């Protein structure tokens, strides 16, 4: 079994980005600049946004964090998005999701200029992804592709089963694995909560990508020998063995399933760190105006 070390791979990518930024700036170019909008004070969202801002600083990007109270009006939020769209110093913009219920998330996403949509969530960029055109790929699926590529995992002709069909992970992942690309060229089965006989399907997977948000859902009887497992799930559970009193679990029962796997991502330290690295990569692409 080979552990897919997302932490190390993400650090390698961040170092590569830092070198590119230094040479961009040395050549008289501008520093990449990422803006993030955070609405409210949800603990998980705060953690994610702070990690993104910290990562920007580490690779030499400029960053701007715009905060709003949870009761901000949709109008005010949209006005800020438009202001950033028109700010030529800012290359990439992300709005941390989820947003409070009174705000239409899709309306906010559609208001972001696709040129600055480094999360890759705008319908124009999702469409470009589906058509195999150059675009910003959503960061988590892009991180998974990067891991498959860097660990030289053969995907062509394989059966890839994806569990979960969210807009940010499962659905784009299924499209990417089916594209005529490397990584890609898989025969893909996308499963969700209405799927019947899930176990019969997962047992035929050469590559199993799990993103449903249920701790240790995938057990050893659900996979075949030699499977490659990508575990996207992150669930925080109480633990009396850690100082914080919490630990993170993936969607896969790691201890038992890893014994049958050829490759597997750990949680934490697998897909999670890759997500931020891919956001930085997208921002660098936005700065260099490589897409549009
Ligand atoms: P989500 O929006 O909650 O979607 C969950 C998906 O799982 C849905 O499509 C749902 O089906 C499906 N599902 C639920 N129960 C199922 C079951 N018993 N069998 C088969 N499918 C089932 O989730 P998400 O945003 O994609 O996140 C999934 C997990 O990944 C979470 O733990 C999240 O924290 C984590 N995550 C990690 C990263 C990272 O960087 N590592 C990034 C994003 C998310 P229906 O569509 O039918 O409801």
mmCIF file of C-alpha atoms and ligand atoms in Angstrom:
data_model
loop_
_atom_site.group_PDB
_atom_site.id
_atom_site.type_symbol
_atom_site.label_atom_id
_atom_site.label_comp_id
_atom_site.label_asym_id
_atom_site.label_seq_id
_atom_site.Cartn_x
_atom_site.Cartn_y
_atom_site.Cartn_z
ATOM 1 C CA UNK A 1 0.000 0.000 0.000
ATOM 2 C CA UNK A 2 1.296 3.431 -0.908
ATOM 3 C CA UNK A 3 0.108 6.434 1.070
ATOM 4 C CA UNK A 4 -0.780 9.423 -1.112
ATOM 5 C CA UNK A 5 0.878 12.157 0.920
ATOM 6 C CA UNK A 6 -1.155 15.285 0.246
ATOM 7 C CA UNK A 7 0.715 17.332 2.812
ATOM 8 C CA UNK A 8 4.102 16.765 1.184
ATOM 9 C CA UNK A 9 2.724 17.111 -2.352
ATOM 10 C CA UNK A 10 0.934 20.347 -1.448
ATOM 11 C CA UNK A 11 4.164 21.714 0.062
ATOM 12 C CA UNK A 12 6.055 20.790 -3.131
ATOM 13 C CA UNK A 13 3.436 22.666 -5.184
ATOM 14 C CA UNK A 14 3.557 25.693 -2.872
ATOM 15 C CA UNK A 15 7.364 25.788 -3.206
ATOM 16 C CA UNK A 16 7.038 25.618 -7.009
ATOM 17 C CA UNK A 17 4.519 28.479 -6.907
ATOM 18 C CA UNK A 18 6.736 30.575 -4.607
ATOM 19 C CA UNK A 19 9.624 30.217 -7.085
ATOM 20 C CA UNK A 20 7.361 31.306 -9.977
ATOM 21 C CA UNK A 21 6.078 34.303 -8.001
ATOM 22 C CA UNK A 22 9.631 35.382 -7.139
ATOM 23 C CA UNK A 23 10.664 35.233 -10.801
ATOM 24 C CA UNK A 24 7.457 37.040 -11.884
ATOM 25 C CA UNK A 25 8.172 39.863 -9.447
ATOM 26 C CA UNK A 26 11.904 39.942 -10.308
ATOM 27 C CA UNK A 27 10.872 40.409 -13.951
ATOM 28 C CA UNK A 28 8.809 43.471 -13.060
ATOM 29 C CA UNK A 29 5.461 41.655 -12.920
ATOM 30 C CA UNK A 30 2.859 42.163 -10.217
ATOM 31 C CA UNK A 31 2.364 39.890 -7.228
ATOM 32 C CA UNK A 32 -0.689 37.636 -7.563
ATOM 33 C CA UNK A 33 -3.504 39.001 -5.406
ATOM 34 C CA UNK A 34 -6.324 36.846 -4.016
ATOM 35 C CA UNK A 35 -9.386 38.360 -2.356
ATOM 36 C CA UNK A 36 -11.627 36.296 -0.084
ATOM 37 C CA UNK A 37 -15.058 37.262 1.202
ATOM 38 C CA UNK A 38 -16.217 35.726 4.478
ATOM 39 C CA UNK A 39 -19.784 36.173 5.691
ATOM 40 C CA UNK A 40 -20.548 35.455 9.355
ATOM 41 C CA UNK A 41 -18.343 33.721 11.881
ATOM 42 C CA UNK A 42 -18.875 30.008 11.338
ATOM 43 C CA UNK A 43 -15.887 28.222 12.924
ATOM 44 C CA UNK A 44 -15.101 25.911 9.988
ATOM 45 C CA UNK A 45 -15.370 28.741 7.427
ATOM 46 C CA UNK A 46 -13.092 30.949 9.555
ATOM 47 C CA UNK A 47 -10.526 28.143 9.704
ATOM 48 C CA UNK A 48 -10.642 27.534 5.932
ATOM 49 C CA UNK A 49 -10.387 31.233 5.017
ATOM 50 C CA UNK A 50 -7.566 31.872 7.480
ATOM 51 C CA UNK A 51 -5.658 28.885 6.071
ATOM 52 C CA UNK A 52 -6.108 30.258 2.529
ATOM 53 C CA UNK A 53 -4.882 33.738 3.515
ATOM 54 C CA UNK A 54 -1.901 32.236 5.370
ATOM 55 C CA UNK A 55 -1.025 30.098 2.330
ATOM 56 C CA UNK A 56 -1.143 33.210 0.095
ATOM 57 C CA UNK A 57 1.342 34.979 2.323
ATOM 58 C CA UNK A 58 3.612 31.930 2.379
ATOM 59 C CA UNK A 59 4.014 31.827 -1.410
ATOM 60 C CA UNK A 60 4.394 35.603 -1.797
ATOM 61 C CA UNK A 61 0.865 36.543 -2.918
ATOM 62 C CA UNK A 62 -0.996 39.598 -1.739
ATOM 63 C CA UNK A 63 -4.301 38.797 -0.071
ATOM 64 C CA UNK A 64 -7.357 40.745 0.984
ATOM 65 C CA UNK A 65 -9.964 39.418 3.383
ATOM 66 C CA UNK A 66 -13.333 41.165 3.321
ATOM 67 C CA UNK A 67 -15.602 40.268 6.247
ATOM 68 C CA UNK A 68 -19.332 40.810 6.602
ATOM 69 C CA UNK A 69 -21.672 40.078 9.489
ATOM 70 C CA UNK A 70 -24.072 37.170 8.960
ATOM 71 C CA UNK A 71 -26.983 39.591 8.486
ATOM 72 C CA UNK A 72 -25.394 41.387 5.496
ATOM 73 C CA UNK A 73 -27.924 41.926 2.717
ATOM 74 C CA UNK A 74 -27.575 40.102 -0.586
ATOM 75 C CA UNK A 75 -27.445 43.486 -2.310
ATOM 76 C CA UNK A 76 -24.487 44.649 -0.210
ATOM 77 C CA UNK A 77 -22.618 41.395 -0.806
ATOM 78 C CA UNK A 78 -23.215 41.540 -4.571
ATOM 79 C CA UNK A 79 -22.003 45.159 -4.589
ATOM 80 C CA UNK A 80 -18.721 44.053 -2.971
ATOM 81 C CA UNK A 81 -18.285 41.249 -5.519
ATOM 82 C CA UNK A 82 -18.787 43.760 -8.360
ATOM 83 C CA UNK A 83 -16.328 46.179 -6.733
ATOM 84 C CA UNK A 84 -13.673 43.436 -6.624
ATOM 85 C CA UNK A 85 -14.514 42.395 -10.216
ATOM 86 C CA UNK A 86 -13.614 45.961 -11.237
ATOM 87 C CA UNK A 87 -10.461 46.198 -9.120
ATOM 88 C CA UNK A 88 -7.623 45.549 -11.564
ATOM 89 C CA UNK A 89 -5.157 44.890 -8.742
ATOM 90 C CA UNK A 90 -7.099 41.779 -7.619
ATOM 91 C CA UNK A 91 -6.590 38.678 -9.780
ATOM 92 C CA UNK A 92 -8.732 36.081 -8.035
ATOM 93 C CA UNK A 93 -11.858 36.202 -5.869
ATOM 94 C CA UNK A 94 -13.410 33.545 -3.679
ATOM 95 C CA UNK A 95 -16.563 33.771 -1.600
ATOM 96 C CA UNK A 96 -16.383 31.260 1.244
ATOM 97 C CA UNK A 97 -19.385 28.913 1.197
ATOM 98 C CA UNK A 98 -21.826 28.169 2.695
ATOM 99 C CA UNK A 99 -23.561 31.556 2.839
ATOM 100 C CA UNK A 100 -26.449 32.368 5.221
ATOM 101 C CA UNK A 101 -29.835 31.088 4.037
ATOM 102 C CA UNK A 102 -31.169 34.536 3.049
ATOM 103 C CA UNK A 103 -28.449 34.883 0.379
ATOM 104 C CA UNK A 104 -28.747 33.141 -2.991
ATOM 105 C CA UNK A 105 -25.387 31.349 -3.357
ATOM 106 C CA UNK A 106 -25.753 30.776 -7.076
ATOM 107 C CA UNK A 107 -26.536 34.448 -7.663
ATOM 108 C CA UNK A 108 -23.335 35.386 -5.824
ATOM 109 C CA UNK A 109 -21.297 32.794 -7.745
ATOM 110 C CA UNK A 110 -22.709 34.009 -11.065
ATOM 111 C CA UNK A 111 -21.818 37.611 -10.191
ATOM 112 C CA UNK A 112 -18.111 36.786 -9.869
ATOM 113 C CA UNK A 113 -16.326 37.603 -13.110
ATOM 114 C CA UNK A 114 -15.391 34.155 -14.572
ATOM 115 C CA UNK A 115 -11.908 35.545 -15.235
ATOM 116 C CA UNK A 116 -11.413 35.945 -11.464
ATOM 117 C CA UNK A 117 -13.362 32.810 -10.419
ATOM 118 C CA UNK A 118 -10.379 30.880 -9.027
ATOM 119 C CA UNK A 119 -12.696 28.497 -7.139
ATOM 120 C CA UNK A 120 -13.946 27.372 -10.564
ATOM 121 C CA UNK A 121 -17.600 27.392 -9.429
ATOM 122 C CA UNK A 122 -19.025 29.833 -12.027
ATOM 123 C CA UNK A 123 -21.330 28.056 -14.523
ATOM 124 C CA UNK A 124 -19.153 29.368 -17.379
ATOM 125 C CA UNK A 125 -16.087 27.675 -15.889
ATOM 126 C CA UNK A 126 -17.987 24.456 -15.072
ATOM 127 C CA UNK A 127 -19.142 24.423 -18.718
ATOM 128 C CA UNK A 128 -15.584 24.902 -19.945
ATOM 129 C CA UNK A 129 -14.480 22.037 -17.692
ATOM 130 C CA UNK A 130 -17.177 19.758 -19.105
ATOM 131 C CA UNK A 131 -16.061 20.661 -22.641
ATOM 132 C CA UNK A 132 -12.402 19.948 -21.779
ATOM 133 C CA UNK A 133 -11.444 23.585 -22.432
ATOM 134 C CA UNK A 134 -8.784 25.397 -20.383
ATOM 135 C CA UNK A 135 -10.396 26.722 -17.196
ATOM 136 C CA UNK A 136 -10.068 27.019 -13.442
ATOM 137 C CA UNK A 137 -10.853 23.547 -12.102
ATOM 138 C CA UNK A 138 -12.632 23.402 -8.731
ATOM 139 C CA UNK A 139 -9.828 23.126 -6.198
ATOM 140 C CA UNK A 140 -10.638 19.809 -4.486
ATOM 141 C CA UNK A 141 -11.132 17.792 -7.701
ATOM 142 C CA UNK A 142 -8.051 19.506 -9.178
ATOM 143 C CA UNK A 143 -6.050 18.459 -6.117
ATOM 144 C CA UNK A 144 -7.148 14.850 -6.605
ATOM 145 C CA UNK A 145 -6.072 14.916 -10.282
ATOM 146 C CA UNK A 146 -2.726 16.355 -9.223
ATOM 147 C CA UNK A 147 -2.190 13.547 -6.679
ATOM 148 C CA UNK A 148 -3.092 10.886 -9.277
ATOM 149 C CA UNK A 149 -0.686 12.497 -11.748
ATOM 150 C CA UNK A 150 2.243 13.012 -9.380
ATOM 151 C CA UNK A 151 1.969 9.449 -8.038
ATOM 152 C CA UNK A 152 1.744 8.190 -11.670
ATOM 153 C CA UNK A 153 -1.465 6.262 -11.031
ATOM 154 C CA UNK A 154 -2.816 4.762 -14.249
ATOM 155 C CA UNK A 155 -6.417 5.876 -14.806
ATOM 156 C CA UNK A 156 -7.008 5.102 -18.484
ATOM 157 C CA UNK A 157 -9.566 2.336 -18.985
ATOM 158 C CA UNK A 158 -10.146 1.942 -15.237
ATOM 159 C CA UNK A 159 -13.513 1.849 -13.524
ATOM 160 C CA UNK A 160 -13.771 4.908 -11.283
ATOM 161 C CA UNK A 161 -16.614 5.004 -8.775
ATOM 162 C CA UNK A 162 -17.424 8.336 -7.136
ATOM 163 C CA UNK A 163 -19.596 8.466 -4.004
ATOM 164 C CA UNK A 164 -21.341 11.843 -3.636
ATOM 165 C CA UNK A 165 -22.570 14.271 -6.296
ATOM 166 C CA UNK A 166 -22.031 17.706 -4.718
ATOM 167 C CA UNK A 167 -21.328 20.633 -7.048
ATOM 168 C CA UNK A 168 -17.906 21.178 -5.489
ATOM 169 C CA UNK A 169 -16.538 17.629 -5.317
ATOM 170 C CA UNK A 170 -18.457 14.584 -6.596
ATOM 171 C CA UNK A 171 -20.054 15.936 -9.774
ATOM 172 C CA UNK A 172 -16.987 17.722 -11.163
ATOM 173 C CA UNK A 173 -14.817 14.756 -10.156
ATOM 174 C CA UNK A 174 -16.985 12.393 -12.203
ATOM 175 C CA UNK A 175 -16.715 14.686 -15.251
ATOM 176 C CA UNK A 176 -12.944 15.058 -14.896
ATOM 177 C CA UNK A 177 -12.288 11.318 -14.547
ATOM 178 C CA UNK A 178 -14.347 10.631 -17.682
ATOM 179 C CA UNK A 179 -12.641 13.294 -19.867
ATOM 180 C CA UNK A 180 -10.275 12.295 -22.634
ATOM 181 C CA UNK A 181 -7.234 13.370 -20.619
ATOM 182 C CA UNK A 182 -4.522 12.018 -18.389
ATOM 183 C CA UNK A 183 -5.563 11.601 -15.593
ATOM 184 C CA UNK A 184 -8.957 10.655 -16.992
ATOM 185 C CA UNK A 185 -10.248 8.235 -19.609
ATOM 186 C CA UNK A 186 -12.007 6.244 -16.894
ATOM 187 C CA UNK A 187 -15.352 4.542 -17.129
ATOM 188 C CA UNK A 188 -17.143 6.432 -14.373
ATOM 189 C CA UNK A 189 -20.036 5.525 -12.100
ATOM 190 C CA UNK A 190 -21.395 8.430 -10.040
ATOM 191 C CA UNK A 191 -23.312 7.291 -6.952
ATOM 192 C CA UNK A 192 -25.411 9.183 -4.372
ATOM 193 C CA UNK A 193 -27.932 8.646 -1.598
ATOM 194 C CA UNK A 194 -30.536 7.125 -3.951
ATOM 195 C CA UNK A 195 -28.111 4.604 -5.435
ATOM 196 C CA UNK A 196 -29.206 1.015 -4.938
ATOM 197 C CA UNK A 197 -26.766 -1.821 -4.239
ATOM 198 C CA UNK A 198 -23.930 0.614 -3.598
ATOM 199 C CA UNK A 199 -21.648 -2.114 -2.274
ATOM 200 C CA UNK A 200 -22.004 -4.149 -5.474
ATOM 201 C CA UNK A 201 -20.865 -1.097 -7.428
ATOM 202 C CA UNK A 202 -17.994 -0.036 -5.168
ATOM 203 C CA UNK A 203 -16.635 -3.597 -5.193
ATOM 204 C CA UNK A 204 -15.970 -3.238 -8.911
ATOM 205 C CA UNK A 205 -14.051 0.044 -8.545
ATOM 206 C CA UNK A 206 -10.396 0.260 -9.545
ATOM 207 C CA UNK A 207 -10.422 3.839 -8.248
ATOM 208 C CA UNK A 208 -12.880 4.817 -5.508
ATOM 209 C CA UNK A 209 -13.367 8.509 -4.758
ATOM 210 C CA UNK A 210 -15.408 9.033 -1.619
ATOM 211 C CA UNK A 211 -17.052 12.384 -0.802
ATOM 212 C CA UNK A 212 -20.229 11.976 1.207
ATOM 213 C CA UNK A 213 -19.314 13.337 4.649
ATOM 214 C CA UNK A 214 -20.056 10.224 6.749
ATOM 215 C CA UNK A 215 -17.183 9.097 8.944
ATOM 216 C CA UNK A 216 -15.742 5.648 8.118
ATOM 217 C CA UNK A 217 -18.645 4.832 5.771
ATOM 218 C CA UNK A 218 -16.567 2.728 3.368
ATOM 219 C CA UNK A 219 -15.567 -0.560 4.964
ATOM 220 C CA UNK A 220 -13.355 -3.402 3.792
ATOM 221 C CA UNK A 221 -16.268 -5.503 2.462
ATOM 222 C CA UNK A 222 -17.093 -2.676 0.013
ATOM 223 C CA UNK A 223 -13.805 -2.713 -1.913
ATOM 224 C CA UNK A 224 -11.752 -5.122 -3.968
ATOM 225 C CA UNK A 225 -8.077 -5.953 -3.511
ATOM 226 C CA UNK A 226 -5.717 -3.410 -5.064
ATOM 227 C CA UNK A 227 -8.222 -0.548 -5.158
ATOM 228 C CA UNK A 228 -6.955 3.043 -5.220
ATOM 229 C CA UNK A 229 -8.839 5.039 -2.579
ATOM 230 C CA UNK A 230 -9.270 8.801 -2.553
ATOM 231 C CA UNK A 231 -10.959 9.869 0.678
ATOM 232 C CA UNK A 232 -12.322 13.416 0.550
ATOM 233 C CA UNK A 233 -14.457 13.316 3.691
ATOM 234 C CA UNK A 234 -13.662 15.312 6.801
ATOM 235 C CA UNK A 235 -15.707 14.733 9.954
ATOM 236 C CA UNK A 236 -14.683 16.106 13.332
ATOM 237 C CA UNK A 237 -15.343 13.641 16.146
ATOM 238 C CA UNK A 238 -14.643 13.717 19.878
ATOM 239 C CA UNK A 239 -11.473 11.974 21.013
ATOM 240 C CA UNK A 240 -9.939 11.397 24.419
ATOM 241 C CA UNK A 241 -6.556 10.728 22.775
ATOM 242 C CA UNK A 242 -5.867 14.240 21.446
ATOM 243 C CA UNK A 243 -4.992 17.434 23.314
ATOM 244 C CA UNK A 244 -7.810 19.345 21.614
ATOM 245 C CA UNK A 245 -10.382 16.659 22.467
ATOM 246 C CA UNK A 246 -11.215 16.292 18.735
ATOM 247 C CA UNK A 247 -9.892 14.327 15.796
ATOM 248 C CA UNK A 248 -10.671 14.238 12.080
ATOM 249 C CA UNK A 249 -12.017 11.152 10.349
ATOM 250 C CA UNK A 250 -12.411 10.466 6.651
ATOM 251 C CA UNK A 251 -15.283 8.742 4.860
ATOM 252 C CA UNK A 252 -13.217 5.543 4.705
ATOM 253 C CA UNK A 253 -12.412 3.172 7.594
ATOM 254 C CA UNK A 254 -8.708 3.718 6.997
ATOM 255 C CA UNK A 255 -7.178 1.003 9.208
ATOM 256 C CA UNK A 256 -9.053 -1.869 7.585
ATOM 257 C CA UNK A 257 -9.476 -0.547 4.017
ATOM 258 C CA UNK A 258 -5.820 0.490 3.647
ATOM 259 C CA UNK A 259 -4.820 -3.180 3.980
ATOM 260 C CA UNK A 260 -6.648 -3.979 0.706
ATOM 261 C CA UNK A 261 -5.587 -0.821 -1.158
ATOM 262 C CA UNK A 262 -2.819 -0.181 -3.666
ATOM 263 C CA UNK A 263 -2.949 3.567 -2.928
ATOM 264 C CA UNK A 264 -4.882 5.509 -0.294
ATOM 265 C CA UNK A 265 -5.115 9.107 0.945
ATOM 266 C CA UNK A 266 -5.011 9.597 4.723
ATOM 267 C CA UNK A 267 -7.312 11.958 6.629
ATOM 268 C CA UNK A 268 -5.963 14.379 7.622
ATOM 269 C CA UNK A 269 -3.015 14.966 5.294
ATOM 270 C CA UNK A 270 -4.466 13.656 2.029
ATOM 271 C CA UNK A 271 -6.884 15.615 -0.146
ATOM 272 C CA UNK A 272 -7.340 18.502 2.317
ATOM 273 C CA UNK A 273 -3.920 20.192 1.911
ATOM 274 C CA UNK A 274 -4.128 19.773 -1.889
ATOM 275 C CA UNK A 275 -7.266 21.930 -2.061
ATOM 276 C CA UNK A 276 -5.476 25.088 -0.924
ATOM 277 C CA UNK A 277 -2.467 24.397 -3.143
ATOM 278 C CA UNK A 278 -4.797 24.213 -6.168
ATOM 279 C CA UNK A 279 -6.480 27.484 -5.228
ATOM 280 C CA UNK A 280 -3.042 29.129 -5.240
ATOM 281 C CA UNK A 281 -2.258 27.529 -8.597
ATOM 282 C CA UNK A 282 -5.505 28.891 -10.072
ATOM 283 C CA UNK A 283 -4.667 32.367 -8.737
ATOM 284 C CA UNK A 284 -1.241 32.265 -10.354
ATOM 285 C CA UNK A 285 -2.901 31.296 -13.651
ATOM 286 C CA UNK A 286 -5.339 34.222 -13.228
ATOM 287 C CA UNK A 287 -2.459 36.653 -12.643
ATOM 288 C CA UNK A 288 -0.560 35.473 -15.684
ATOM 289 C CA UNK A 289 -3.806 35.799 -17.741
ATOM 290 C CA UNK A 290 -3.182 32.307 -19.109
ATOM 291 C CA UNK A 291 -6.846 31.415 -19.656
ATOM 292 C CA UNK A 292 -8.832 34.415 -20.828
HETATM 293 P P1 LIG B 1 -22.408 17.244 0.331
HETATM 294 O O1 LIG B 1 -22.683 18.470 -0.458
HETATM 295 O O2 LIG B 1 -22.981 17.088 1.695
HETATM 296 O O3 LIG B 1 -22.833 16.001 -0.563
HETATM 297 C C1 LIG B 1 -22.812 14.700 -0.055
HETATM 298 C C2 LIG B 1 -23.128 13.734 -1.162
HETATM 299 O O4 LIG B 1 -23.086 12.428 -0.632
HETATM 300 C C3 LIG B 1 -24.530 13.929 -1.773
HETATM 301 O O5 LIG B 1 -24.464 13.840 -3.172
HETATM 302 C C4 LIG B 1 -25.322 12.766 -1.184
HETATM 303 O O6 LIG B 1 -26.323 12.279 -2.052
HETATM 304 C C5 LIG B 1 -24.233 11.717 -1.032
HETATM 305 N N1 LIG B 1 -24.607 10.729 -0.014
HETATM 306 C C6 LIG B 1 -25.061 10.962 1.252
HETATM 307 N N2 LIG B 1 -25.312 9.796 1.881
HETATM 308 C C7 LIG B 1 -25.002 8.821 0.998
HETATM 309 C C8 LIG B 1 -25.041 7.407 1.044
HETATM 310 N N3 LIG B 1 -25.458 6.748 2.147
HETATM 311 N N4 LIG B 1 -24.654 6.709 -0.042
HETATM 312 C C9 LIG B 1 -24.223 7.331 -1.153
HETATM 313 N N5 LIG B 1 -24.160 8.679 -1.270
HETATM 314 C C10 LIG B 1 -24.547 9.409 -0.198
HETATM 315 O O7 LIG B 1 -20.856 16.969 0.487
HETATM 316 P P2 LIG B 1 -19.513 17.664 -0.058
HETATM 317 O O8 LIG B 1 -19.573 19.127 0.087
HETATM 318 O O9 LIG B 1 -19.139 17.071 -1.376
HETATM 319 O O10 LIG B 1 -18.506 17.104 1.041
HETATM 320 C C11 LIG B 1 -18.336 15.728 1.277
HETATM 321 C C12 LIG B 1 -17.275 15.523 2.341
HETATM 322 O O11 LIG B 1 -16.039 16.021 1.845
HETATM 323 C C13 LIG B 1 -17.515 16.289 3.654
HETATM 324 O O12 LIG B 1 -17.016 15.533 4.725
HETATM 325 C C14 LIG B 1 -16.692 17.558 3.484
HETATM 326 O O13 LIG B 1 -16.289 18.098 4.725
HETATM 327 C C15 LIG B 1 -15.519 17.022 2.717
HETATM 328 N N6 LIG B 1 -14.823 18.011 1.884
HETATM 329 C C16 LIG B 1 -13.477 18.014 1.955
HETATM 330 C C17 LIG B 1 -12.751 18.878 1.168
HETATM 331 C C18 LIG B 1 -11.264 18.842 1.239
HETATM 332 O O14 LIG B 1 -10.607 19.785 0.864
HETATM 333 N N7 LIG B 1 -10.686 17.731 1.684
HETATM 334 C C19 LIG B 1 -13.396 19.763 0.301
HETATM 335 C C20 LIG B 1 -14.797 19.721 0.237
HETATM 336 C C21 LIG B 1 -15.502 18.824 1.029
HETATM 337 P P3 LIG B 1 -27.618 13.170 -2.500
HETATM 338 O O15 LIG B 1 -27.109 14.094 -3.555
HETATM 339 O O16 LIG B 1 -28.559 12.168 -3.016
HETATM 340 O O17 LIG B 1 -28.079 13.877 -1.262
#
